PDB file of C-alpha atoms and ligand atoms in Angstrom:
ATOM      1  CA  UNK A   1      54.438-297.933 252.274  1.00  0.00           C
ATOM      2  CA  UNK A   2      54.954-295.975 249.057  1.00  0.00           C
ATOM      3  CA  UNK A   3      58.956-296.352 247.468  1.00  0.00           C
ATOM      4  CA  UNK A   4      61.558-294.246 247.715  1.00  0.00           C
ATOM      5  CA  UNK A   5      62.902-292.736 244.162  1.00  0.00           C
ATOM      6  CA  UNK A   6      66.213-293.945 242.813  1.00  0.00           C
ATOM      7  CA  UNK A   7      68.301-291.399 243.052  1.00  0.00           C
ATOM      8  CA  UNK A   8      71.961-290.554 241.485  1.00  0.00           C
ATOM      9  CA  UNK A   9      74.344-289.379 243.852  1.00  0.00           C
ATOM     10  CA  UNK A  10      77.629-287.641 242.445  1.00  0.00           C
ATOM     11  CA  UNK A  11      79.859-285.024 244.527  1.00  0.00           C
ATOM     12  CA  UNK A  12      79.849-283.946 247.857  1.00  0.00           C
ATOM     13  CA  UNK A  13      79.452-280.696 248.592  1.00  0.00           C
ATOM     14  CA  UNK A  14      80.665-278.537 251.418  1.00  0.00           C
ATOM     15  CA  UNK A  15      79.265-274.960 251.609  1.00  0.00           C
ATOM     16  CA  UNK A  16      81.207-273.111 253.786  1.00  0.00           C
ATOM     17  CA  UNK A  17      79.803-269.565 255.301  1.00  0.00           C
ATOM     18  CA  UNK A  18      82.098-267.309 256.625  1.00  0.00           C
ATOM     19  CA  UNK A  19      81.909-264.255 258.339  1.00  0.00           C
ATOM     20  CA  UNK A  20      84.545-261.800 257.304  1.00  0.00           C
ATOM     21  CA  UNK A  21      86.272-260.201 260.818  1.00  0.00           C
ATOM     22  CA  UNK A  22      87.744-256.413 259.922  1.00  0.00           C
ATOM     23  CA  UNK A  23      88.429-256.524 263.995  1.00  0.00           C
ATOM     24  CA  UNK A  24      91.184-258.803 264.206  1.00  0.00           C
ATOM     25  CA  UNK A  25      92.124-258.159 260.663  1.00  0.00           C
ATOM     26  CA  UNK A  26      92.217-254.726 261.505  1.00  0.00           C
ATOM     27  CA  UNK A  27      95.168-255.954 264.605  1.00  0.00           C
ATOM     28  CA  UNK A  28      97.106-258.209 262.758  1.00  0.00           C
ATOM     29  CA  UNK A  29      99.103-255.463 260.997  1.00  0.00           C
ATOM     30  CA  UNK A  30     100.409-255.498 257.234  1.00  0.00           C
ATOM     31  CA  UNK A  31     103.070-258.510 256.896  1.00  0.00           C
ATOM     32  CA  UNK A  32     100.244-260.951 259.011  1.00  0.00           C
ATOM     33  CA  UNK A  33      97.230-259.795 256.402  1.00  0.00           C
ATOM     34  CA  UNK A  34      99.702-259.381 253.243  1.00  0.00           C
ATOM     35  CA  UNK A  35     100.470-263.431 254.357  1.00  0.00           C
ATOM     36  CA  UNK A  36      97.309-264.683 255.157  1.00  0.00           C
ATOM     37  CA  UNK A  37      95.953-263.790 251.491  1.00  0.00           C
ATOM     38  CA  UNK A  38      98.650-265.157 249.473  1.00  0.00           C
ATOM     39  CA  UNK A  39      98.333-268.386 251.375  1.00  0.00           C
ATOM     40  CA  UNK A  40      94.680-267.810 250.703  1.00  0.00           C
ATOM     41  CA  UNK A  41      95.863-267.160 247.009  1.00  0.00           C
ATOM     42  CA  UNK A  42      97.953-270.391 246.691  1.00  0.00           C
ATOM     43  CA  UNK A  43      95.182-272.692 247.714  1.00  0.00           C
ATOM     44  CA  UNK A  44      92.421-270.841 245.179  1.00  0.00           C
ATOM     45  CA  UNK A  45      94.961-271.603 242.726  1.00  0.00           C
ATOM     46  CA  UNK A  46      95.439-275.233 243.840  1.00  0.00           C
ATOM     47  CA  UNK A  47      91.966-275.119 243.983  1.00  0.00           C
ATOM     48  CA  UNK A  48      91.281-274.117 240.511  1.00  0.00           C
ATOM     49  CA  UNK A  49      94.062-276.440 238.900  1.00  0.00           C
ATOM     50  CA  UNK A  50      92.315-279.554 240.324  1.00  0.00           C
ATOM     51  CA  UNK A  51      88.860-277.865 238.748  1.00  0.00           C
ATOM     52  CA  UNK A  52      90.577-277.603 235.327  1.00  0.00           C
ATOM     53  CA  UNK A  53      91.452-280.902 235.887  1.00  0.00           C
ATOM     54  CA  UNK A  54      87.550-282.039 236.289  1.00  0.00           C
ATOM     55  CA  UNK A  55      88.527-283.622 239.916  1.00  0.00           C
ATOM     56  CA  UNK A  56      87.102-280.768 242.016  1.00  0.00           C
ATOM     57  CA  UNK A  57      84.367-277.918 241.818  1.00  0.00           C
ATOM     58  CA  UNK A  58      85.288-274.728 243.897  1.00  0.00           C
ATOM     59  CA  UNK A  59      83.449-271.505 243.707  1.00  0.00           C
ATOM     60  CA  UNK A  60      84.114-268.547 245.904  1.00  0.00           C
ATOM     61  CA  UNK A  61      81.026-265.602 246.759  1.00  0.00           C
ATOM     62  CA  UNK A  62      80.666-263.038 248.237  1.00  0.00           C
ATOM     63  CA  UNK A  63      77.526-262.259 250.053  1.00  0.00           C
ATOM     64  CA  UNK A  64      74.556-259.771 250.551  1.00  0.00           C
ATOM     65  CA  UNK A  65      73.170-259.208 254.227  1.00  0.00           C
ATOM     66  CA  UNK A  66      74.589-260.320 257.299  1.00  0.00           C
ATOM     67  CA  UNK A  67      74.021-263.406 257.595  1.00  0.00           C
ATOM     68  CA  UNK A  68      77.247-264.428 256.421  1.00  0.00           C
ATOM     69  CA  UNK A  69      80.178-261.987 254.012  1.00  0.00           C
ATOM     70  CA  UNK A  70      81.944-265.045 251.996  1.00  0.00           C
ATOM     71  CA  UNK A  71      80.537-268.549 250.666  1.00  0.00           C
ATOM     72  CA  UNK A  72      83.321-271.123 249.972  1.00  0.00           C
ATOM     73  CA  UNK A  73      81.726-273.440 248.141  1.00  0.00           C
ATOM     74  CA  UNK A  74      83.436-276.860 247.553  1.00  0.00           C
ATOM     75  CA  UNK A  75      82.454-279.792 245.569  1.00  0.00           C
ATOM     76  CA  UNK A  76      84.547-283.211 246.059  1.00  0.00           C
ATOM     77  CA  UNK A  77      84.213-286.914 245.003  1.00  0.00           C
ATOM     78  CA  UNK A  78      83.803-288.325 248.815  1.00  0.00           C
ATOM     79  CA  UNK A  79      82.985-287.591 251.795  1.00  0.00           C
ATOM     80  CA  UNK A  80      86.704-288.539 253.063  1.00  0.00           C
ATOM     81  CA  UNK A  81      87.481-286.067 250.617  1.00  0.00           C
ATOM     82  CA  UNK A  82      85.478-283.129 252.506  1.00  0.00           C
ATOM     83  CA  UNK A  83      86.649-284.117 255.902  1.00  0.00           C
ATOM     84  CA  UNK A  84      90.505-284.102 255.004  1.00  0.00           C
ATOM     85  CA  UNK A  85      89.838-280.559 252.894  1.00  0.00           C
ATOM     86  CA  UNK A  86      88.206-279.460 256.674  1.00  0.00           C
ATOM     87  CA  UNK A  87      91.189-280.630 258.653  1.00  0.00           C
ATOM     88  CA  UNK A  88      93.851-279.042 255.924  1.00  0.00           C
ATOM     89  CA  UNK A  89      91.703-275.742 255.603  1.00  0.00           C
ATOM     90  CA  UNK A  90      91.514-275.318 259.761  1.00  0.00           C
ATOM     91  CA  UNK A  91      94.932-274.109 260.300  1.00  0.00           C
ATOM     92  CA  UNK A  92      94.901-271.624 257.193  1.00  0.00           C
ATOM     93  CA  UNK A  93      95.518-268.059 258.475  1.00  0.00           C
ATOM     94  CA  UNK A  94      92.734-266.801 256.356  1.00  0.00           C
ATOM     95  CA  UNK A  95      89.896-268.898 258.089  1.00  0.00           C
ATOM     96  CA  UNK A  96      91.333-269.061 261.532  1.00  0.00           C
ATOM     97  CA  UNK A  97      90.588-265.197 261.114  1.00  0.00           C
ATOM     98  CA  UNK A  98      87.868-265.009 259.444  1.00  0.00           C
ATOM     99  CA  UNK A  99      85.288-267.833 261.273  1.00  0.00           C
ATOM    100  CA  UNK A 100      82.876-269.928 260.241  1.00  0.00           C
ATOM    101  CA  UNK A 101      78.976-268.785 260.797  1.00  0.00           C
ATOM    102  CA  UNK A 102      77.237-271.597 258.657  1.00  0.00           C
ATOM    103  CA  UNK A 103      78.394-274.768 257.083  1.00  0.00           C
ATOM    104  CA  UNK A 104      76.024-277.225 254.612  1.00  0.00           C
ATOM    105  CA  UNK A 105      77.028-280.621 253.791  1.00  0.00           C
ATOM    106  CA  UNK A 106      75.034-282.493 251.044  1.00  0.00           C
ATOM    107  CA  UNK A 107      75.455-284.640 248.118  1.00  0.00           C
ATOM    108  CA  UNK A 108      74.472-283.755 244.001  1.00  0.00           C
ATOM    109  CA  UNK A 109      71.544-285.652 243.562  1.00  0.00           C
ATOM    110  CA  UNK A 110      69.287-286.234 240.464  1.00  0.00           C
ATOM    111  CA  UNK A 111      65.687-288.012 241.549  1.00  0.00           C
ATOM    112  CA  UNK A 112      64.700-290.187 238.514  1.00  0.00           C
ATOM    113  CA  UNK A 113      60.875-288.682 238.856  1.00  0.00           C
ATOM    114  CA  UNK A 114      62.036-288.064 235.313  1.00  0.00           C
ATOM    115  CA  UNK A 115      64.134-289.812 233.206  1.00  0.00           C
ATOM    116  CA  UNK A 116      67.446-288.411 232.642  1.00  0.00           C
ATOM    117  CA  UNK A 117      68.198-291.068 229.432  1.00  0.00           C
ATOM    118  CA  UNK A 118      71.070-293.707 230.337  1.00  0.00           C
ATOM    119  CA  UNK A 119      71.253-293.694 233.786  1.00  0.00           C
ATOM    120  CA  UNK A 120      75.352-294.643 233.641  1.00  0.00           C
ATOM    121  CA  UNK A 121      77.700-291.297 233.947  1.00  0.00           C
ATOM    122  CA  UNK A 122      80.448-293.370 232.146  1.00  0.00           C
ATOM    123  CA  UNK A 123      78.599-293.396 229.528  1.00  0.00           C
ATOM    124  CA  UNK A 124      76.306-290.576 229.528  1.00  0.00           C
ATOM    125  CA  UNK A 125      77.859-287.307 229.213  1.00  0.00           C
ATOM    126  CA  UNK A 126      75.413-284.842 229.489  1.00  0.00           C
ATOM    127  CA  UNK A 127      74.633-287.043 232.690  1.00  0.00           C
ATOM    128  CA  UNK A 128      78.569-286.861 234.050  1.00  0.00           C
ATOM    129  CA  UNK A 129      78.525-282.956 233.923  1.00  0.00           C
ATOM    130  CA  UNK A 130      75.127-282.782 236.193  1.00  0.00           C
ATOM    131  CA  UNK A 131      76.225-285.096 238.600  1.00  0.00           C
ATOM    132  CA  UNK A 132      79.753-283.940 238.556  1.00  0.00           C
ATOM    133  CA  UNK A 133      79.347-280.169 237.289  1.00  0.00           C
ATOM    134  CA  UNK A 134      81.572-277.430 236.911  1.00  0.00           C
ATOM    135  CA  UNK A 135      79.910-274.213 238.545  1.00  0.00           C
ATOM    136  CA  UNK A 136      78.159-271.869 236.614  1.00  0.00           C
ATOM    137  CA  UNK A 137      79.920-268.719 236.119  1.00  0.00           C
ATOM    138  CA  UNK A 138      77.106-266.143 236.539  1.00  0.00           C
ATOM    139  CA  UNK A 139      77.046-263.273 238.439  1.00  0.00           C
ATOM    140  CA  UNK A 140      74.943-264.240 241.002  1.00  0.00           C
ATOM    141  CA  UNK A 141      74.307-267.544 243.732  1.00  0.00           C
ATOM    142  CA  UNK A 142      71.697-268.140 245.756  1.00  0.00           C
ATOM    143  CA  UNK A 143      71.553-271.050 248.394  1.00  0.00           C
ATOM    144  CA  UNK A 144      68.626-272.639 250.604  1.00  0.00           C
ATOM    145  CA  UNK A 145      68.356-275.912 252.509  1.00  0.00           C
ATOM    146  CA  UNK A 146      64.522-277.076 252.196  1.00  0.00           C
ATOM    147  CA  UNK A 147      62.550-280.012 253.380  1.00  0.00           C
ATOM    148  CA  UNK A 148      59.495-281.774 252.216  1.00  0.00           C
ATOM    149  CA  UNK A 149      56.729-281.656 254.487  1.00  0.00           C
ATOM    150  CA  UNK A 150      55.807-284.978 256.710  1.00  0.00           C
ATOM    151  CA  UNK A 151      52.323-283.480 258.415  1.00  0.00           C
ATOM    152  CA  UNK A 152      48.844-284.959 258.440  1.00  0.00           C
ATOM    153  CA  UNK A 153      47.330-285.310 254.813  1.00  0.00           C
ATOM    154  CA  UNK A 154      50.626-283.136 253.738  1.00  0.00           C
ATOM    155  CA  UNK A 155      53.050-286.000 253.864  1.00  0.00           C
ATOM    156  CA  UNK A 156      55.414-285.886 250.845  1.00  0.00           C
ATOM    157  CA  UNK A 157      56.574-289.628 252.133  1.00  0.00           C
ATOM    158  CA  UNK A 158      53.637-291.075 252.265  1.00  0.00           C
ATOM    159  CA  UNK A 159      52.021-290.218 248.584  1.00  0.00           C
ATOM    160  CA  UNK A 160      52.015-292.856 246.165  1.00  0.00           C
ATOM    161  CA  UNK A 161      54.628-292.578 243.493  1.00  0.00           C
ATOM    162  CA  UNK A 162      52.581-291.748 240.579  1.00  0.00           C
ATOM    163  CA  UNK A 163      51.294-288.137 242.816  1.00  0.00           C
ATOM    164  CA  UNK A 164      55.185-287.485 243.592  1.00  0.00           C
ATOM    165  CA  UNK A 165      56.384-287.808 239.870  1.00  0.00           C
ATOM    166  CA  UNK A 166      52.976-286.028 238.651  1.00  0.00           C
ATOM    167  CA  UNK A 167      53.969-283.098 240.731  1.00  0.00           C
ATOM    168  CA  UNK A 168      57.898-282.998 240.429  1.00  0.00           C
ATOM    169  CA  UNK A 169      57.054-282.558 236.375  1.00  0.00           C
ATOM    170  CA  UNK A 170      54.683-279.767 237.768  1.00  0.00           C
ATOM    171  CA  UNK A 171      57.850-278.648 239.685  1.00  0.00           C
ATOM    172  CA  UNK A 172      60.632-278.816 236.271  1.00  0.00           C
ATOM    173  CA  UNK A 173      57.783-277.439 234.375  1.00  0.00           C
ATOM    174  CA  UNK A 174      58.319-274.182 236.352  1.00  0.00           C
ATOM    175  CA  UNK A 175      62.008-274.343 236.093  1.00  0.00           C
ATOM    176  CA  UNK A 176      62.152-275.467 232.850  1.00  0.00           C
ATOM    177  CA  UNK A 177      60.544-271.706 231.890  1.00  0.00           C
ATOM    178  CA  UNK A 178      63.758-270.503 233.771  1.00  0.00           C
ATOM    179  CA  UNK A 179      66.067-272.976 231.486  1.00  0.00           C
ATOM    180  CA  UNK A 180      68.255-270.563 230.347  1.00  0.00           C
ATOM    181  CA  UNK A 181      68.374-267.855 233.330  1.00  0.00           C
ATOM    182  CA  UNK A 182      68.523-270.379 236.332  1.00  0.00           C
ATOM    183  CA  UNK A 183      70.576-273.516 236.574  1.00  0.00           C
ATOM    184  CA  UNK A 184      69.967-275.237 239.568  1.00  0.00           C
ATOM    185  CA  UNK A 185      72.268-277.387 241.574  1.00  0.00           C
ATOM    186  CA  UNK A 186      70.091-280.242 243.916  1.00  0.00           C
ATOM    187  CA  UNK A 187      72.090-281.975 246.706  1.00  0.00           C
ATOM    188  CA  UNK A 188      70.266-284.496 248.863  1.00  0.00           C
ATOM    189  CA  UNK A 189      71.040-284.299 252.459  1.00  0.00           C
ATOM    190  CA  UNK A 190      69.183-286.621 253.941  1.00  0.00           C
ATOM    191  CA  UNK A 191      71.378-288.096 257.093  1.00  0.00           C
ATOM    192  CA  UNK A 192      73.936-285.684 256.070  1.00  0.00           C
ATOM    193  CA  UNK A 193      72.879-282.126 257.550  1.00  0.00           C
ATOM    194  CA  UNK A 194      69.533-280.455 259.142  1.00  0.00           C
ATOM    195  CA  UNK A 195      67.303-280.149 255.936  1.00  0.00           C
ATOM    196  CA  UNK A 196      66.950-282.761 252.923  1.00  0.00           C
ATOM    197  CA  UNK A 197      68.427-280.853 250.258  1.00  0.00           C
ATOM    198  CA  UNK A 198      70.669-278.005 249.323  1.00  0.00           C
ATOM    199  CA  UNK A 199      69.189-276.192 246.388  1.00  0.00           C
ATOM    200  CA  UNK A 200      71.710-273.761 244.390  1.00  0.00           C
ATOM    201  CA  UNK A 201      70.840-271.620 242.139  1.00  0.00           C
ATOM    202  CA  UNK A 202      73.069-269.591 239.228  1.00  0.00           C
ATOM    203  CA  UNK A 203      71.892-266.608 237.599  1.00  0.00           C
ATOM    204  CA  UNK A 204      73.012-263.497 235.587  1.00  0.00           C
ATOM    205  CA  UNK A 205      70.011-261.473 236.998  1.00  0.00           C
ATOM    206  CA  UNK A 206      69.371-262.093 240.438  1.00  0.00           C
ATOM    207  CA  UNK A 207      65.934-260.502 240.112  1.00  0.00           C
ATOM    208  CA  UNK A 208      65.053-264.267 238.779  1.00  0.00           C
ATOM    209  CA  UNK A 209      66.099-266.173 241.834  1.00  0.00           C
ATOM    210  CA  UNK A 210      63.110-264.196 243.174  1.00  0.00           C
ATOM    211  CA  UNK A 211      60.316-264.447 240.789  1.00  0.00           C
ATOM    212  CA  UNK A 212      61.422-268.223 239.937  1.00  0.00           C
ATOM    213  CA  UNK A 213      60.886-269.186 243.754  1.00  0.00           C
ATOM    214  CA  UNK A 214      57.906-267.071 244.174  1.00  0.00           C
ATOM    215  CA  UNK A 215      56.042-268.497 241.111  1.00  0.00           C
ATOM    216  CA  UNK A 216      57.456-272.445 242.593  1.00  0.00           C
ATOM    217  CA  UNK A 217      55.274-271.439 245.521  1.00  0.00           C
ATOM    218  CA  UNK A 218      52.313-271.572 244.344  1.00  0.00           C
ATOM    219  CA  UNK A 219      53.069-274.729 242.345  1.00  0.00           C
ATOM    220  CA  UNK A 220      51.615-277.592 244.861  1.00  0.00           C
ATOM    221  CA  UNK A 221      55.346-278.937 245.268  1.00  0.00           C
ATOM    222  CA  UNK A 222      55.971-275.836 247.049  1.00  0.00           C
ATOM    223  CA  UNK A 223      52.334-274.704 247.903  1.00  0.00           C
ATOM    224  CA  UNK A 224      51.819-277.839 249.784  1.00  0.00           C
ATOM    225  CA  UNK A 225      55.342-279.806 250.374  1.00  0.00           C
ATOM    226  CA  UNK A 226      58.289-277.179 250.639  1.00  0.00           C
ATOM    227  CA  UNK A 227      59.726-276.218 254.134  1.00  0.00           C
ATOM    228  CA  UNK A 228      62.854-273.237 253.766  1.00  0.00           C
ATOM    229  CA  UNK A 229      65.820-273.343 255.794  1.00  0.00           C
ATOM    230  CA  UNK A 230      67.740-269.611 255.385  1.00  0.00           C
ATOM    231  CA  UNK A 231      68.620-268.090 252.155  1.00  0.00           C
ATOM    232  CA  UNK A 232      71.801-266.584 251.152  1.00  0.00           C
ATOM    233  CA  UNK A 233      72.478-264.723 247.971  1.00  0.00           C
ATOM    234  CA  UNK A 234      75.573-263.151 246.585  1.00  0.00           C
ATOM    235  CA  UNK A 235      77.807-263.060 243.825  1.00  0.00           C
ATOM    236  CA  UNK A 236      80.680-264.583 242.371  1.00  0.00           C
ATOM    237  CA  UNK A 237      83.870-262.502 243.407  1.00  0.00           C
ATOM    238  CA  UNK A 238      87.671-263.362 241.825  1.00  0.00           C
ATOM    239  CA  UNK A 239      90.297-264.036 244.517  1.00  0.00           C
ATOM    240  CA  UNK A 240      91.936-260.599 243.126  1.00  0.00           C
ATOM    241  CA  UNK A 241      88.790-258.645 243.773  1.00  0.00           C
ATOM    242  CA  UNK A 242      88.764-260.435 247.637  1.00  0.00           C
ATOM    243  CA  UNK A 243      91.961-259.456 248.223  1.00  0.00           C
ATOM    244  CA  UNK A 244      91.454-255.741 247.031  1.00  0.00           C
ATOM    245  CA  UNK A 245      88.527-255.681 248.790  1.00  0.00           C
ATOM    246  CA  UNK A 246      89.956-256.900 252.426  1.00  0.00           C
ATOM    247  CA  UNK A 247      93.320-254.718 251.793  1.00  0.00           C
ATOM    248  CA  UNK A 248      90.795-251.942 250.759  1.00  0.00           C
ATOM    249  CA  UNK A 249      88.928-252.540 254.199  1.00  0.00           C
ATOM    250  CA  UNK A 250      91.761-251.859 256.787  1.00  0.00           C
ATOM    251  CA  UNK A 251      90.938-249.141 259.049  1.00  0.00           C
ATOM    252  CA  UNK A 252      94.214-249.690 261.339  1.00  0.00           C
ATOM    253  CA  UNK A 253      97.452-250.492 259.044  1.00  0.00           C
ATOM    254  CA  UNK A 254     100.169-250.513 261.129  1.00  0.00           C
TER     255      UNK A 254
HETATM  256  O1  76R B   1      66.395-282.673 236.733  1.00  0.00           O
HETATM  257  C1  76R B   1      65.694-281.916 236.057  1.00  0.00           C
HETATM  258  O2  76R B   1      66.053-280.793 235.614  1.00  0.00           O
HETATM  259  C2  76R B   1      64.307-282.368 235.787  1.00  0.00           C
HETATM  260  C3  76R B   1      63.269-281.633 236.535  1.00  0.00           C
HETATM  261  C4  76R B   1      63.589-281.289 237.972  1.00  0.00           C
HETATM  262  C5  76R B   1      63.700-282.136 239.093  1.00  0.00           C
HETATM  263  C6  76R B   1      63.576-283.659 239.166  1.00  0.00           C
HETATM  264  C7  76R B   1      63.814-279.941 238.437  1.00  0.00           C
HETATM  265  C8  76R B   1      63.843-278.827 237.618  1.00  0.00           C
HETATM  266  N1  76R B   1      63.998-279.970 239.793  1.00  0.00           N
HETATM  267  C9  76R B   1      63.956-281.288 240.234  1.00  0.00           C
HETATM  268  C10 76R B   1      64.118-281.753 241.529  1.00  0.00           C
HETATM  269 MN1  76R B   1      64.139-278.352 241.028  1.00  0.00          MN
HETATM  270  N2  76R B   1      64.302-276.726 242.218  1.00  0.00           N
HETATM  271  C11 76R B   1      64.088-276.730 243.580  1.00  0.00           C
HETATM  272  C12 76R B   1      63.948-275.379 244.018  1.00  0.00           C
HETATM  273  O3  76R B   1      61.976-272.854 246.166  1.00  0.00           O
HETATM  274  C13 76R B   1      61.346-273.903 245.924  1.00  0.00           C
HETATM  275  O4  76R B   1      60.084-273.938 245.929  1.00  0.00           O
HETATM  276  C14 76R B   1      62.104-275.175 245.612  1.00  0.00           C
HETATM  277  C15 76R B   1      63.599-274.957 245.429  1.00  0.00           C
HETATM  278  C16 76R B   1      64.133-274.560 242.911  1.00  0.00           C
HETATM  279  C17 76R B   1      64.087-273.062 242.867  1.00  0.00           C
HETATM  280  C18 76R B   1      64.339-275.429 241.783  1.00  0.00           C
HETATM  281  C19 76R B   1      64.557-274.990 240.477  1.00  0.00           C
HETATM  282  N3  76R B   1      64.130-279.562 242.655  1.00  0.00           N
HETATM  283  C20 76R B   1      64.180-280.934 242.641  1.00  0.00           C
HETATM  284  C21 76R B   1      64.258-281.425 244.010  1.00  0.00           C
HETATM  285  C22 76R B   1      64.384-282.886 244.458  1.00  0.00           C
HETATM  286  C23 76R B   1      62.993-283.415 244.760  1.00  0.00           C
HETATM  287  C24 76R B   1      62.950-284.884 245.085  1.00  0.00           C
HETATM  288  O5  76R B   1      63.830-285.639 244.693  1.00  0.00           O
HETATM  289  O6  76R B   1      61.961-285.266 245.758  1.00  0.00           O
HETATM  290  C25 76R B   1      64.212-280.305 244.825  1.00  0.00           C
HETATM  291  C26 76R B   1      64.277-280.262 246.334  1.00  0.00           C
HETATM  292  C27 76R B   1      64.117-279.154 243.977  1.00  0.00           C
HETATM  293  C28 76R B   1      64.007-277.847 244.404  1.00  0.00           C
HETATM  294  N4  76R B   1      64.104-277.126 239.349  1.00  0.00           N
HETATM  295  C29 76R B   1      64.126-277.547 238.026  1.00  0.00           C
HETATM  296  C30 76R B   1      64.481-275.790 239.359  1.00  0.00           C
HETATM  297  C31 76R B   1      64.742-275.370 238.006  1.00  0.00           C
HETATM  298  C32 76R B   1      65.196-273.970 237.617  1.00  0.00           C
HETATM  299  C33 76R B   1      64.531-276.455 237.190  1.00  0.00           C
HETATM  300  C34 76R B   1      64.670-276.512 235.681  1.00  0.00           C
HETATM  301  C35 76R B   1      66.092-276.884 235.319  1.00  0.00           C
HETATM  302  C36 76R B   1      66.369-276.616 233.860  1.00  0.00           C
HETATM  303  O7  76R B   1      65.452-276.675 233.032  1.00  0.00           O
HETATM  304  O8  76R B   1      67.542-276.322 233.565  1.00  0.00           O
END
C-alpha cells in the first residue's frame, strides 16, 4: 500500500449555486423585491465585516450559461460553521426565491508533494493566507470538482509516492507559468461531497482559465489521472450591481 500525503486543511468552503427566478420575482411586486435585497444587502455587509476582520471569506459571482446565474461562495473555519450559515441563510427572502441548483462542500487543502517551508500557519504567514485566504479580486472565477482516476494501471492511489510527487511538480510546473494570471484555490473533498477536490480558479482574463486547463491536459496529471465534474465560470459582481441588475430585470412591477 503506497501512503497517503500529509495534507493541510484550513477553511471550509461552501459554494453555493443559485439559479436566479425572474418568475416569482416578477409576482412578488415592488415592496416584497425592494425587501428581499436589502435583507440580501445587510447580510453581504455582515458578510464583508467578518472578511475585514480575517474570520470569514465571502465572494459573490455572477455566472455565464445556464447552468446556474449566481455563485455564493463562502469560506468558514468549521464545518459547524457552514451548517449554522445553511440553517440562518434558508429563511432569507432572497434565497427562498431564488433556489438552489448546485451546492459544493470541501475543505482548503495544501498536499505537501512540495514543501510549503514551516508547515505551522501560526507561524508561517505566507502559509496562514493560503490556507485561510482572502479571495482574489479578479474579474473572473471559474469552478470544477475533479477526481483522480482509480482504473487498472491508471490508479492515482496506488502509485508509489516518489511517481505522485514527480508528477504533481509536473502539475505546479504548469501553473507556476500561470503564477501571476491564475491563482488557484484547492479544497479536498474527500468524504465531504461527490468529487475529491474543488479547484477555483481567479483570473483577470478569463481566456487563461482555458488555455491553463487545456495545456494541464496534456500534462500526465491530467492526461492520465484527472476526472471533471461540471465547470462554471463567471465573474465577480458588487451587491450594488446585483441589485441593479434584478430591479433592472422586472418585467411585471406592480
Ligand atoms: O501549492 C502549490 O502551488 C505548489 C504546486 C501545486 C500543487 C501541490 C499546484 C500548482 N497545484 C497543486 C495541487 Mn494545482 N491545479 C489543479 C487544476 O484542470 C486540471 O487539469 C486540474 C485542475 C488546476 C487548473 C490547477 C492550477 N492542483 C493540486 C491538486 C491536489 C492534488 C493532490 O493533492 O493529489 C489538484 C487537484 C490540483 C488541480 N496548480 C498549481 C494550478 C496552478 C495555476 C498552480 C500554480 C500556482 C501558482 O504558482 O501560483
Amino acid at each position: 500500500m503506497s501512503e497517503a500525503p500529509e495534507t493541510l486543511e484550513g477553511w471550509w468552503i461552501w459554494h453555493d449555486f443559485r439559479r436566479v427566478d425572474l418568475d416569482v420575482w416578477d409576482r412578488l411586486g415592488a415592496g416584497g423585491r425592494e425587501a428581499a435585497l436589502q435583507s440580501l444587502g445587510a447580510r453581504i455587509r455582515a458578510f464583508e465585516a467578518k472578511n475585514a476582520r480575517r474570520e470569514s471569506s465571502f465572494g459573490l459571482y455572477q455566472l455565464a450559461g445556464h447552468k446556474a446565474d449566481l455563485l455564493f461562495m463562502h469560506l468558514r473555519p468549521s464545518l459547524a460553521d457552514l451548517v449554522a450559515l445553511k440553517a440562518e441563510l434558508l429563511p432569507e427572502p432572497f434565497f427562498r426565491i431564488h433556489p438552489p441548483v448546485y451546492s459544493y462542500i470541501s475543505v482548503v487543502e495544501l498536499s505537501r508533494y512540495v514543501a510549503h517551508g514551516n508547515p505551522d500557519p501560526a507561524t508561517n504567514p505566507a502559509l496562514r493566507e493560503r490556507l485561510y485566504p482572502s479571495l482574489p479580486e479578479t474579474t473572473y472565477v471559474c469552478f470544477y470538482p475533479m477526481s483522480k482516476r482509480r482504473q487498472g494501471d491508471d490508479n492515482w492511489y496506488m502509485l508509489p509516492r516518489e511517481e505522485r510527487v514527480r508528477m504533481m511538480r509536473g502539475h505546479g510546473g504548469i501553473g507556476h507559468q500561470y503564477h501571476e494570471r491564475v491563482t488557484q484555490i484547492i479544497s479536498g473533498s474527500q468524504g465531504l461531497d461527490d468529487w475529491e477536490w474543488g479547484v477555483t480558479l481567479y483570473a483577470d482574463d478569463a481566456i487563461d482559465f482555458k488555455k491553463l486547463v487545456y495545456e494541464m491536459r496534456f500534462d500526465e496529471a491530467s492526461a492520465r489521472f484527472a476526472e471533471f465534474g461540471p465547470f462554471y465560470v463567471g465573474r465577480r459582481i458588487g451587491f450594488d450591481s446585483l441589485s441593479a441588475w434584478l430591479l433592472g430585470s422586472v418585467t411585471d412591477a406592480r
